XYZ file of C-alpha atoms in Angstrom:
514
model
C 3.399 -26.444 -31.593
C 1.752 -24.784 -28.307
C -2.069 -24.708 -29.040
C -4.299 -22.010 -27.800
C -7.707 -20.801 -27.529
C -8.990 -19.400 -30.955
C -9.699 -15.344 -30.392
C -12.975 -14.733 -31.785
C -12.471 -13.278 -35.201
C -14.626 -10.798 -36.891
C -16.999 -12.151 -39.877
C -18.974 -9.558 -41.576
C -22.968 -10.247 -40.959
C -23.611 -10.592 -44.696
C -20.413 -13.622 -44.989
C -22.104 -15.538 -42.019
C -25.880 -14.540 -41.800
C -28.344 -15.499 -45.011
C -30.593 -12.326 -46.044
C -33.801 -12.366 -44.851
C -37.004 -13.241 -46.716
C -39.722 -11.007 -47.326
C -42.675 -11.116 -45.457
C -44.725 -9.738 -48.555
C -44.185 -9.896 -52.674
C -46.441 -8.824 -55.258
C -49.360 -11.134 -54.462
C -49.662 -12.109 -58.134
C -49.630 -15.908 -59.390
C -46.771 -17.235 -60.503
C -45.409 -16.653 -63.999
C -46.325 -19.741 -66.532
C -42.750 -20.895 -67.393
C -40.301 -19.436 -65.914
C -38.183 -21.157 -63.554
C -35.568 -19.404 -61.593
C -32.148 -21.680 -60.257
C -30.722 -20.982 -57.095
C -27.492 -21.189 -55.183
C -28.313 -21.049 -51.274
C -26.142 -18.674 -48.370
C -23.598 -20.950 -46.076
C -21.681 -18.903 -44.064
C -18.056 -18.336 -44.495
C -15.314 -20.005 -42.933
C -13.479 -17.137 -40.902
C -9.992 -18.561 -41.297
C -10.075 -19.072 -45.006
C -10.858 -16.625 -47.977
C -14.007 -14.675 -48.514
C -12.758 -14.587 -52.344
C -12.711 -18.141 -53.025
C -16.477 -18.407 -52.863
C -16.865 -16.224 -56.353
C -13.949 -17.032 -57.781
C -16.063 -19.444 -59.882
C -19.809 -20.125 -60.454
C -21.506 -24.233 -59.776
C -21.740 -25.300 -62.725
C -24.539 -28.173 -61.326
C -27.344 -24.930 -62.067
C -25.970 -23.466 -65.364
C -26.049 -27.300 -66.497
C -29.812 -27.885 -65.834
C -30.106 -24.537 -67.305
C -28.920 -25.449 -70.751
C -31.143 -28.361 -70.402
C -34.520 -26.094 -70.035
C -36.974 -26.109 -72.975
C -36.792 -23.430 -75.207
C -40.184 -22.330 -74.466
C -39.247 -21.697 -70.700
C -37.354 -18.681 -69.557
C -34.438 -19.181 -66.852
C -33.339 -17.101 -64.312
C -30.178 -17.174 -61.648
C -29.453 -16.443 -58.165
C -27.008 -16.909 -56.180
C -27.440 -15.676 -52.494
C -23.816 -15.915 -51.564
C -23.294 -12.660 -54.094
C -24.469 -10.369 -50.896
C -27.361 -9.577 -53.942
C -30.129 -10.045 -51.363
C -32.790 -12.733 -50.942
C -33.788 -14.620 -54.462
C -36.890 -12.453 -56.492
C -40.300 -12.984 -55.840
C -41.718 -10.214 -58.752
C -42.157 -12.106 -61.110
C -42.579 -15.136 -58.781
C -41.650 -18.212 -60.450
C -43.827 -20.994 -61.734
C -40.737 -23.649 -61.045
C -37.794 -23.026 -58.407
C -34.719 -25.188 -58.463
C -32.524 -24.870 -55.476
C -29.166 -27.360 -55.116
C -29.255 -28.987 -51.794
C -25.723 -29.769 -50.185
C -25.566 -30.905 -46.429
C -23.848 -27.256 -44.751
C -27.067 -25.287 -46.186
C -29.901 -27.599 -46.356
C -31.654 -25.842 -43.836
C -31.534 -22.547 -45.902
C -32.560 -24.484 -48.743
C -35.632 -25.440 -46.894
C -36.466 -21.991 -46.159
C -36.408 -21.035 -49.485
C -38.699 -23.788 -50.660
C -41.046 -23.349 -48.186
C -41.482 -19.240 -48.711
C -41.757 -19.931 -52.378
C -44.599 -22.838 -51.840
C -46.579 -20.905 -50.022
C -46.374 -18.549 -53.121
C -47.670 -21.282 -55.634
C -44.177 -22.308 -56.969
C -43.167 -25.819 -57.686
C -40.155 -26.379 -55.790
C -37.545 -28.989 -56.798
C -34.915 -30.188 -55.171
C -31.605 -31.605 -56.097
C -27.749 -32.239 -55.032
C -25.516 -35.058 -53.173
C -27.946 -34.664 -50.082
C -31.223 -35.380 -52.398
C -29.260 -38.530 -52.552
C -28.129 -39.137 -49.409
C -30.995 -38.434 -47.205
C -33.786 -38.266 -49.265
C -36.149 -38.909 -46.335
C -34.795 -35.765 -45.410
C -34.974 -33.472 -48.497
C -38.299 -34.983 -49.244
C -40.774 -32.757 -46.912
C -39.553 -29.659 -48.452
C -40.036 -29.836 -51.840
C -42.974 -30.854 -54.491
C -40.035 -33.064 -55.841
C -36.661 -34.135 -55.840
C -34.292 -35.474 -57.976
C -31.361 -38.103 -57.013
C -28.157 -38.579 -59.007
C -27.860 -36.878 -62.430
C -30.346 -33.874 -62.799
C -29.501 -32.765 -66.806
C -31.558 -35.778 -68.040
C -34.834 -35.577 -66.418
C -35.094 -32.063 -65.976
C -37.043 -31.682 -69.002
C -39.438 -33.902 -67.946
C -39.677 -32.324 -64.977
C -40.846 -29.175 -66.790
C -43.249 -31.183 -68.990
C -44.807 -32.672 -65.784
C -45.366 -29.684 -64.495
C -47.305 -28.104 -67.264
C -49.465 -31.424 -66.989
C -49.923 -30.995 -63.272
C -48.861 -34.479 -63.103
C -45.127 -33.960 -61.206
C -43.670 -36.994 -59.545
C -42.200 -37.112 -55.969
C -38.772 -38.562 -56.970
C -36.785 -38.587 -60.855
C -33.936 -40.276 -60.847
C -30.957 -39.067 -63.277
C -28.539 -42.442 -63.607
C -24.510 -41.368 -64.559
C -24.561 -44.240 -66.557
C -25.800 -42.314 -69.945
C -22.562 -40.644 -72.395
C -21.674 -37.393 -70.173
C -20.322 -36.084 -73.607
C -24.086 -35.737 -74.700
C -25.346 -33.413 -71.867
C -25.827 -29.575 -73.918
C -22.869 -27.116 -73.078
C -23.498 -24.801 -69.715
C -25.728 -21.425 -70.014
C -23.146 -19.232 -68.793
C -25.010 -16.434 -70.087
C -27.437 -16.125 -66.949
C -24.189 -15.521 -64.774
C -23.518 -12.089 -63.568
C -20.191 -12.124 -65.124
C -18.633 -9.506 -62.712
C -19.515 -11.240 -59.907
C -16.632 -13.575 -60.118
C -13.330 -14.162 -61.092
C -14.203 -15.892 -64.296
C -17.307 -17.921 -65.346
C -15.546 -19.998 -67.696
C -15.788 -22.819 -64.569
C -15.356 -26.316 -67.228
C -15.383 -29.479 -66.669
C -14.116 -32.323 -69.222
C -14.445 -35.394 -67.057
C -16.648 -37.288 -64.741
C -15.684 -39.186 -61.716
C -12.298 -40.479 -60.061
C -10.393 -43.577 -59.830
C -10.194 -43.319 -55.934
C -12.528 -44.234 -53.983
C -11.145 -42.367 -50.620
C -13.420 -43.358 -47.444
C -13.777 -39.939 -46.830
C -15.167 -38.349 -50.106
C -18.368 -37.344 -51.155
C -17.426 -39.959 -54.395
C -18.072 -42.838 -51.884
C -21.542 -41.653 -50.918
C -23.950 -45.069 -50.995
C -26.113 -45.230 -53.797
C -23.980 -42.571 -56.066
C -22.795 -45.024 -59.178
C -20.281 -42.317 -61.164
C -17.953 -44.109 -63.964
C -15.509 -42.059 -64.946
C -16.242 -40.606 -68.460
C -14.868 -38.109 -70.307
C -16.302 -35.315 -72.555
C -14.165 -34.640 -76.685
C -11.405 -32.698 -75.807
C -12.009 -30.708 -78.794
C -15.660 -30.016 -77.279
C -14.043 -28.932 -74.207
C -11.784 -26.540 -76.043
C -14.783 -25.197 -77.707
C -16.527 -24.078 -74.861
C -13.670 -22.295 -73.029
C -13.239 -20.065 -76.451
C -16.713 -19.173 -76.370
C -16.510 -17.906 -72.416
C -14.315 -15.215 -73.991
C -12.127 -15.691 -70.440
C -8.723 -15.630 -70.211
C -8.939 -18.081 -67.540
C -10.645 -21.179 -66.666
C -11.202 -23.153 -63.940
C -11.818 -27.619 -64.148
C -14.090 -28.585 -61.628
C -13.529 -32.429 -62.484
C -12.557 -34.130 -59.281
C -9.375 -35.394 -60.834
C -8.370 -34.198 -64.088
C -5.888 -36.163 -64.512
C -7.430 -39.980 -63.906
C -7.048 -40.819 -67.744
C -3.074 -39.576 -68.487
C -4.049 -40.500 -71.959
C -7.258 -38.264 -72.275
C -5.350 -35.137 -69.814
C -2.676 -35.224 -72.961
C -5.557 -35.153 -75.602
C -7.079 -32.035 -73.924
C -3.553 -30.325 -73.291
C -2.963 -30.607 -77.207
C -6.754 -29.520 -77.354
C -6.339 -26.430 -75.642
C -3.175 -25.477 -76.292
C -3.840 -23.355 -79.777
C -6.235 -20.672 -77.180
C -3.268 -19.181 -75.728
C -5.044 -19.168 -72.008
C -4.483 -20.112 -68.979
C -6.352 -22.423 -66.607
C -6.508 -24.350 -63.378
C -7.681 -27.949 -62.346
C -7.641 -30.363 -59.671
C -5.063 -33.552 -60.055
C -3.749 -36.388 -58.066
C 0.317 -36.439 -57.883
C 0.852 -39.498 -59.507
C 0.500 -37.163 -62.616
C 4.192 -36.184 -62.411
C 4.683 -40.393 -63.436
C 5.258 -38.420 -66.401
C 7.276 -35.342 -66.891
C 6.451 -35.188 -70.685
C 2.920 -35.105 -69.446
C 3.142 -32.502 -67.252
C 5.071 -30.446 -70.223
C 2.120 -30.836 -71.820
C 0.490 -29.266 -69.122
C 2.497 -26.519 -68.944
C 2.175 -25.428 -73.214
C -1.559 -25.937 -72.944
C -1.597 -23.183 -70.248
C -1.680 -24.787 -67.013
C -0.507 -21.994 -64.446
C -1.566 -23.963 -61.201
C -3.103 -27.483 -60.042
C -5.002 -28.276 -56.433
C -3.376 -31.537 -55.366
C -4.828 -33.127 -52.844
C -1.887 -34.505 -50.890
C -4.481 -35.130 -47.739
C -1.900 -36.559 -45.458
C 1.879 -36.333 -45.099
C 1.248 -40.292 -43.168
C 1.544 -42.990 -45.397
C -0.417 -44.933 -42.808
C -3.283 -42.372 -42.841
C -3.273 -42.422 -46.864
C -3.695 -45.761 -46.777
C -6.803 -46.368 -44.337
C -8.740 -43.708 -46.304
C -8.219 -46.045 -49.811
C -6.287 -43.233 -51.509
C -4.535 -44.181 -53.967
C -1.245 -42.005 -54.127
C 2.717 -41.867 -54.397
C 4.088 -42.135 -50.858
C 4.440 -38.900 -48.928
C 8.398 -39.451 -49.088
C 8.217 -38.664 -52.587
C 5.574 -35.555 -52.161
C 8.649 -33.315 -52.313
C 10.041 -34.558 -55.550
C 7.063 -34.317 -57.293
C 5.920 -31.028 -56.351
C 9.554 -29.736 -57.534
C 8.641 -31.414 -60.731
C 5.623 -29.484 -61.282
C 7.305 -25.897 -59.881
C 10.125 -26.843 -62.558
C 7.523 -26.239 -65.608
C 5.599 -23.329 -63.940
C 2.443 -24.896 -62.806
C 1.829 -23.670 -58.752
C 0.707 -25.887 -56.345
C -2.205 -25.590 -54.147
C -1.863 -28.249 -51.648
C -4.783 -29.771 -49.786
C -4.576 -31.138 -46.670
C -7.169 -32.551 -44.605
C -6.452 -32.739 -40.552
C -7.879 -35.510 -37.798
C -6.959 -38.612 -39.177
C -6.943 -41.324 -36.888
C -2.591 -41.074 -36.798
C -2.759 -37.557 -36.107
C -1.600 -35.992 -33.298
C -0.824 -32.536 -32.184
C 2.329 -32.482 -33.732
C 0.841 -32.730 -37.249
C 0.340 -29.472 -37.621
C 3.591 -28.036 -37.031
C 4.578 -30.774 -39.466
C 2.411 -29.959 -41.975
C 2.988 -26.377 -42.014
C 6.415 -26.369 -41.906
C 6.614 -29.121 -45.104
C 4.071 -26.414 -46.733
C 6.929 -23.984 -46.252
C 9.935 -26.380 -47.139
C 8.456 -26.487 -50.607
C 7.532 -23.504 -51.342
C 3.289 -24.369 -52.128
C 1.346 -21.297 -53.351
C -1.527 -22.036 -51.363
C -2.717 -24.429 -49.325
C -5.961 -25.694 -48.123
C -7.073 -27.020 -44.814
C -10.332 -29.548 -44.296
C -11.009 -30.670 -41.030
C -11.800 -34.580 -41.251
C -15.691 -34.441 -42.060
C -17.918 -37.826 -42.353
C -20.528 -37.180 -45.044
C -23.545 -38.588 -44.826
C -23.446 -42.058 -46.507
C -19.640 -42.187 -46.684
C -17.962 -45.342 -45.398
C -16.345 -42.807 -42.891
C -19.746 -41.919 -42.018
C -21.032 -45.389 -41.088
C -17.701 -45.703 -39.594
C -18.084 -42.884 -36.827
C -21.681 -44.164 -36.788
C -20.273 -47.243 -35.738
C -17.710 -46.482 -33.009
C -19.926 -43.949 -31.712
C -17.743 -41.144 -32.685
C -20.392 -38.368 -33.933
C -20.739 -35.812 -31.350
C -24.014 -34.448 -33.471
C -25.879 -34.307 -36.638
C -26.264 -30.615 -37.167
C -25.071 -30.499 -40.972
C -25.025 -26.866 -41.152
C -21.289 -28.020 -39.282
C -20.331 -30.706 -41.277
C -18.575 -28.311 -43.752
C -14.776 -29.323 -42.972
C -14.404 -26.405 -40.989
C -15.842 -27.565 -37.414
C -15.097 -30.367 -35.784
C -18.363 -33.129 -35.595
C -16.923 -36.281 -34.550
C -14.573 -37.231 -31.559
C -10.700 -37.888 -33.005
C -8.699 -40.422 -31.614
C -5.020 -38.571 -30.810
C -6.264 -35.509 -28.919
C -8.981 -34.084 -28.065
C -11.664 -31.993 -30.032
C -10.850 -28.414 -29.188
C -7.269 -28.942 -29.898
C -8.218 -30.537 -33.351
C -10.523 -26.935 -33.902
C -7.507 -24.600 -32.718
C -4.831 -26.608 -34.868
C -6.697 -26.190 -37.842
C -7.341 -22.464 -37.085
C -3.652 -21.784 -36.172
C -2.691 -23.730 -39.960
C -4.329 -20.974 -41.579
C -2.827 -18.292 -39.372
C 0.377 -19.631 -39.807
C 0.490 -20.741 -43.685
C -0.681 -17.006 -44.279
C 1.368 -15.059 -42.240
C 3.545 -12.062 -43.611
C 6.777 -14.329 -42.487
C 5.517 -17.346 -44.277
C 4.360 -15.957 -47.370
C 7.483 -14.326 -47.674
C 9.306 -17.743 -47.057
C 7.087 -19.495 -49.861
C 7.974 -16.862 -52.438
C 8.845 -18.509 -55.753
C 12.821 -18.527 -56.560
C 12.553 -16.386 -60.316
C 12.371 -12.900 -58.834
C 10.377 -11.835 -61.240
C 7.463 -13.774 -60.531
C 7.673 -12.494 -56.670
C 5.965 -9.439 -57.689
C 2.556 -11.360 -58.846
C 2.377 -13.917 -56.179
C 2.331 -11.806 -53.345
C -0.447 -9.792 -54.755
C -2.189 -12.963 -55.457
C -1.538 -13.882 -51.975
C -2.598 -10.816 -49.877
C -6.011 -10.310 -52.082
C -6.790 -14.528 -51.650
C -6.371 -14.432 -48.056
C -5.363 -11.753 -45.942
C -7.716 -9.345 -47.925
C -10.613 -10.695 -46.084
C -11.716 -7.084 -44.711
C -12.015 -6.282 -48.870
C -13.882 -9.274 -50.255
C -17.335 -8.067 -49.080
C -17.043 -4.962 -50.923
C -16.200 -6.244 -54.137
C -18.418 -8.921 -54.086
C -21.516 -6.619 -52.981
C -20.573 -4.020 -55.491
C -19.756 -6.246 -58.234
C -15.931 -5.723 -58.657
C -14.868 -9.260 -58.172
C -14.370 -9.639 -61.976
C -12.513 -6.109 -62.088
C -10.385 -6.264 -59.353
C -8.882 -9.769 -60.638
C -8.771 -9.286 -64.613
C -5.472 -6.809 -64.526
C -3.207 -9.930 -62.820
C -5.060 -12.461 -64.724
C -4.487 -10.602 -68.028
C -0.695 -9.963 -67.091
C -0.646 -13.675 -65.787
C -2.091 -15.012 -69.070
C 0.044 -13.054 -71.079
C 3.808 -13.397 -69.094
C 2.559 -17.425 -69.462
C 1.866 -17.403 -73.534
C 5.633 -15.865 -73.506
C 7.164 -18.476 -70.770
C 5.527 -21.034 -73.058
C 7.304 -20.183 -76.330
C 10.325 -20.264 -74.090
C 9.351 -23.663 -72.313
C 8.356 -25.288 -76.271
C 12.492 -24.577 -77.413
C 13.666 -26.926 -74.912
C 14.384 -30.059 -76.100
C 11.704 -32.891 -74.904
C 11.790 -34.358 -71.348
C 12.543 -37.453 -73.102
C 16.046 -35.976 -73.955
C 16.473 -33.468 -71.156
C 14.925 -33.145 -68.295
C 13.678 -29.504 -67.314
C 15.847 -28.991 -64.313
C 15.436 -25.410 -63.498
C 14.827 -23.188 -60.736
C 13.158 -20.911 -61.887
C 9.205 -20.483 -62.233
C 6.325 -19.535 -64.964
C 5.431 -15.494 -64.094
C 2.323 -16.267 -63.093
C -0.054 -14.576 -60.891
C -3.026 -17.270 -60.117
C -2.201 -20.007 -57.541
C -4.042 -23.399 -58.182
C -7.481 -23.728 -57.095
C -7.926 -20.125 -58.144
């Protein structure tokens, strides 16, 4: 592959700039219990979709939410809905803002213009627990680990005036206790679908690289009653849902209880998994009759010999092919993750990569650039060899390049990862990745060109609330060509007895991870 120069491409002011704060609100006090959650601006990647960033709401604020006293009233904001900066009329007695490490510093902003107001500001998130030396300064409190538990006694300190520096929320306690999400503060057109679930907690890797492997975050993996899960996707009233767990698919056992779960809704869903899934065909059947239209996989590596210094555990990338065929075979798209700037990586891997993408037909894929967290053992690894060229976390978001690779240089790392995306989203290669049942051509490429190449369009619909309109038609028509493909898949005799060797593919119009 001949690397180049990036050309500077055009990012819309209100996808890369936060909005600005007032100088001036209502000058009254702030409002005795009422607490208002909020989701901080980051700018947006310019290579990768606008649309990805409402296709589902966090659910780390509507979870705290359900966890507020009855006696308080809630609030949400999410700056990254091009809504404008968070309210100040009523201003809020209590503000909670999630902290992550790419917009800290716009998290500090907001707690400082709301202190000076009179509100309590709290906050929370992996980098409360990473650098809470840090986070510390900027609020009247933070909260490390889980933040469901304590957040009521949060609240109850605060109408004492007694509110501590630091709570600490320990993973340890039964996940399957925590109150369901308060999905009803979302602005439902503002995305995709807010039926964002989660049924699980944790992972069994422990990849170097992950924010899993942060010091001091203790996460067993536990699991939530499948039947509980099912429950709260039929109340969403969604067609489709989204699984935020970090691997669905850690328990094989529990993934089959929640297939059978889920499988009398008749919709369709998304989740992230590791490969070794497809262990079991009659597994991934199960997958497939629950409503399983697409999975993000992260394959990270196509080098065995990177795969293994990051601790990920994972079928060799031999076999990658086979499995992904396995998956295609019962209709569930793959949305294949790869992260670039491993210490075996060279300039070639990107040519490789792409052109494996291609070979086997992926849906979508999804480019990191190799990014050492704060308190990651690749963190104190860089740390160590003196490989961090700064600290400036608004760039350690997997889309810039912050530490110094070891088989070329940093610029051609940056324009590699750039030309990935050009490449993978071409008209030619779209085209080449189009599924082999004809019929389902027709729904992936609009899937494809409004995902990616409809960049120009996403600001639009997000500012003018049309995220949820624009997408319901294909997800309806996806949802409903799936229930059909379903009854088709269910009259096949059982993996057990014949394998489901087919070429062809489920209609569907969503791509994993969407």
């Amino acid at each position: 592959m001949r690397l180049f120069k990036e050309r500077e491409l055009r990012v819309p002011k209100a996808m890369r700039v936060a909005p600005e704060l007032p100088a001036v609100v209502s000058g009254k006090s702030p409002e005795p219990r009422l607490v208002l959650f909020i989701n901080p601006f980051y700018p947006k990647d310019p290579h990768a979709s606008f649309g990805k960033h409402v296709l589902t709401p966090t659910l780390a604020l509507t979870s705290i939410a359900a966890a507020t006293p009855a006696d308080w009233a809630v609030k949400y904001w999410d700056e990254n809905l091009l809504q404008g900066p968070p309210p100040g009329d009523p201003l809020p007695s209590v503000v909670a803002i999630t902290v992550h490490l790419t917009f800290a510093q716009r998290a500090y902003e907001l707690g400082a213009w709301y202190r000076e107001r009179g509100a309590k500001v709290i906050l929370g998130g992996l980098h409360a627990l990473s650098c809470p030396d840090e986070v510390m300064p900027h609020a009247d409190a933070i909260v490390t680990g889980e933040g469901v538990q304590v957040w009521p006694e949060i609240l109850r300190d605060v109408e004492r005036d007694q509110l501590k520096r630091v709570y600490r929320g320990s993973y340890q306690k039964p996940y399957q206790d925590d109150p369901p999400p308060r999905r009803e503060i979302l602005p439902r057109a503002s995305f995709l679908t807010t039926a964002s679930l989660i049924a699980t907690r944790g992972c069994h890797n422990r990849c170097g690289f992950c924010y899993l492997a942060t010091r001091g975050l203790h996460m067993p993996y536990q699991m939530q009653e499948a039947e509980q899960v099912a429950k709260q996707f039929r109340a969403t009233g969604e067609p489709y849902g989204v699984f935020i767990d970090n691997n669905l698919g850690s328990r094989p056992d529990y993934l089959r209880e929640l297939c059978r779960a889920l499988r009398p809704l008749e919709k369709i869903w998304s989740g992230a998994v590791t490969l070794d899934i497809t262990d079991d065909p009659a597994l991934v059947r199960e997958m497939a009759l629950a409503g399983c239209t697409g999975v993000f996989v992260g394959f990270e590596s196509l080098s065995d010999q990177n795969l293994i210094d990051a601790k990920k555990k994972t079928p060799r990338a031999a076999d990658y092919a086979r499995r992904v065929a396995l998956l295609h075979e019962f209709g569930i798209q793959v949305n294949g993750s790869f992260v670039l700037g491993f210490d075996h990586d060279g300039p070639e891997v990107f040519e490789r990569t792409a052109a494996w993408i291609e070979e086997n037909r992926l849906e979508c894929a999804t480019f990191h650039i190799l990014t050492p967290y704060p308190g990651t053992p690749l963190f104190r690894q860089m740390e160590s060899e003196g490989r961090l060229l700064h600290r400036d976390w608004s760039k350690y978001d997997t889309s810039h390049v912050v530490f110094q690779p070891k088989g070329m240089s940093a610029e051609q790392l940056m324009e590699g990862y750039a030309w990935c995306y050009r490449r993978l989203f071409s008209h030619r290669a779209i085209w080449r990745r189009r599924p082999s049942d004809v019929r389902a051509v027709p729904g992936y490429l609009a899937m494809s060109y409004l995902y990616k190449r409809a960049n120009w369009l996403w600001p639009f619909l997000i500012r003018h609330r049309l995220v949820h309109a624009a997408w319901w038609p294909m997800v309806e028509l996806s949802r409903r060509r799936h229930v059909a493909f379903r009854a088709r898949l269910e009259k096949r005799a059982s993996c057990a007895e014949q394998p489901a060797v087919s070429k062809r593919r489920a209609l569907t119009v969503l791509s994993a991870g969407v």
